Amino acid sequence: MLRELLLAGLIMAVGLAIAGVGTYLYQWLAKAQAVLRYDGKTIAHGLGYLALSFVCGPIIMLQLGWQQDRNGTLSISSALIAAFVGFGWAFITGLMFVGTYFALTA
């Protein structure tokens, strides 16, 4: 059981690493904040934003969870929900990338 738990942690770590690299690379090249969106001027732009939102989604969700409320406090429920969704999303993203890596190298 410990091996499966460690494997899940590794997959989640790979997903967070890919999401972090993608997010900061996009923000560096586009000079814009990475946000979850799917609208665009053309269909190609919309599909690009959708792919960006899927890959960078875990980091964006974790950043959204740490935003302060209007009175300057941090909502614990918002942070916990964002962490739950972000880490679950990172597992799915990591599973796709690790699965692709093993499919191409095996």
GROMACS .gro file of C-alpha atoms in nm:
model
  106
    1MET     CA    1   0.000   0.000   0.000
    2LEU     CA    2   0.290   0.234   0.070
    3ARG     CA    3   0.421   0.186  -0.284
    4GLU     CA    4   0.089   0.293  -0.434
    5LEU     CA    5   0.078   0.599  -0.208
    6LEU     CA    6   0.431   0.698  -0.309
    7LEU     CA    7   0.346   0.644  -0.675
    8ALA     CA    8   0.044   0.872  -0.641
    9GLY     CA    9   0.264   1.133  -0.473
   10LEU     CA   10   0.520   1.107  -0.753
   11ILE     CA   11   0.252   1.149  -1.018
   12MET     CA   12   0.111   1.450  -0.833
   13ALA     CA   13   0.459   1.602  -0.800
   14VAL     CA   14   0.520   1.560  -1.174
   15GLY     CA   15   0.185   1.726  -1.245
   16LEU     CA   16   0.265   2.020  -1.018
   17ALA     CA   17   0.610   2.057  -1.172
   18ILE     CA   18   0.471   2.057  -1.527
   19ALA     CA   19   0.198   2.303  -1.425
   20GLY     CA   20   0.447   2.534  -1.254
   21VAL     CA   21   0.688   2.536  -1.545
   22GLY     CA   22   0.404   2.592  -1.791
   23THR     CA   23   0.251   2.872  -1.587
   24TYR     CA   24   0.569   3.068  -1.531
   25LEU     CA   25   0.690   3.011  -1.887
   26TYR     CA   26   0.359   3.144  -2.022
   27GLN     CA   27   0.368   3.445  -1.789
   28TRP     CA   28   0.728   3.518  -1.889
   29LEU     CA   29   0.669   3.492  -2.264
   30ALA     CA   30   0.321   3.648  -2.283
   31LYS     CA   31   0.387   3.912  -2.015
   32ALA     CA   32   0.035   3.841  -1.885
   33GLN     CA   33  -0.115   3.668  -1.586
   34ALA     CA   34  -0.212   3.305  -1.653
   35VAL     CA   35  -0.584   3.261  -1.593
   36LEU     CA   36  -0.842   2.991  -1.653
   37ARG     CA   37  -1.015   3.084  -1.978
   38TYR     CA   38  -1.136   2.937  -2.303
   39ASP     CA   39  -1.238   3.244  -2.503
   40GLY     CA   40  -1.027   3.379  -2.785
   41LYS     CA   41  -1.035   3.589  -3.099
   42THR     CA   42  -1.034   3.276  -3.315
   43ILE     CA   43  -1.099   2.908  -3.258
   44ALA     CA   44  -0.722   2.845  -3.250
   45HIS     CA   45  -0.679   3.106  -2.974
   46GLY     CA   46  -0.964   2.948  -2.780
   47LEU     CA   47  -0.812   2.601  -2.809
   48GLY     CA   48  -0.473   2.740  -2.704
   49TYR     CA   49  -0.624   2.902  -2.395
   50LEU     CA   50  -0.808   2.579  -2.318
   51ALA     CA   51  -0.484   2.377  -2.340
   52LEU     CA   52  -0.306   2.638  -2.127
   53SER     CA   53  -0.585   2.623  -1.869
   54PHE     CA   54  -0.565   2.245  -1.857
   55VAL     CA   55  -0.188   2.225  -1.816
   56CYS     CA   56  -0.145   2.527  -1.589
   57GLY     CA   57  -0.471   2.479  -1.399
   58PRO     CA   58  -0.328   2.329  -1.077
   59ILE     CA   59  -0.096   2.623  -1.011
   60ILE     CA   60  -0.366   2.874  -1.103
   61MET     CA   61  -0.608   2.704  -0.861
   62LEU     CA   62  -0.350   2.709  -0.580
   63GLN     CA   63  -0.286   3.080  -0.645
   64LEU     CA   64  -0.660   3.150  -0.637
   65GLY     CA   65  -0.690   2.976  -0.300
   66TRP     CA   66  -0.432   3.209  -0.142
   67GLN     CA   67  -0.603   3.532  -0.246
   68GLN     CA   68  -0.715   3.751   0.039
   69ASP     CA   69  -1.072   3.855   0.106
   70ARG     CA   70  -1.181   4.218   0.099
   71ASN     CA   71  -1.101   4.266   0.466
   72GLY     CA   72  -0.745   4.137   0.419
   73THR     CA   73  -0.792   3.792   0.570
   74LEU     CA   74  -0.739   3.451   0.418
   75SER     CA   75  -1.040   3.223   0.393
   76ILE     CA   76  -0.942   2.877   0.518
   77SER     CA   77  -1.231   2.709   0.338
   78SER     CA   78  -1.133   2.875   0.009
   79ALA     CA   79  -0.770   2.768   0.053
   80LEU     CA   80  -0.867   2.408   0.138
   81ILE     CA   81  -1.106   2.374  -0.155
   82ALA     CA   82  -0.850   2.526  -0.394
   83ALA     CA   83  -0.581   2.290  -0.262
   84PHE     CA   84  -0.809   1.987  -0.296
   85VAL     CA   85  -0.903   2.077  -0.653
   86GLY     CA   86  -0.549   2.185  -0.746
   87PHE     CA   87  -0.380   1.868  -0.621
   88GLY     CA   88  -0.646   1.647  -0.777
   89TRP     CA   89  -0.602   1.831  -1.104
   90ALA     CA   90  -0.223   1.795  -1.071
   91PHE     CA   91  -0.268   1.419  -1.035
   92ILE     CA   92  -0.462   1.403  -1.362
   93THR     CA   93  -0.209   1.624  -1.542
   94GLY     CA   94   0.082   1.423  -1.401
   95LEU     CA   95  -0.087   1.097  -1.494
   96MET     CA   96  -0.116   1.213  -1.854
   97PHE     CA   97   0.249   1.319  -1.877
   98VAL     CA   98   0.390   1.016  -1.692
   99GLY     CA   99   0.171   0.784  -1.900
  100THR     CA  100   0.288   0.950  -2.220
  101TYR     CA  101   0.650   0.922  -2.107
  102PHE     CA  102   0.619   0.550  -2.032
  103ALA     CA  103   0.428   0.488  -2.354
  104LEU     CA  104   0.703   0.652  -2.559
  105THR     CA  105   0.999   0.495  -2.378
  106ALA     CA  106   0.870   0.142  -2.315
   0.00000   0.00000   0.00000
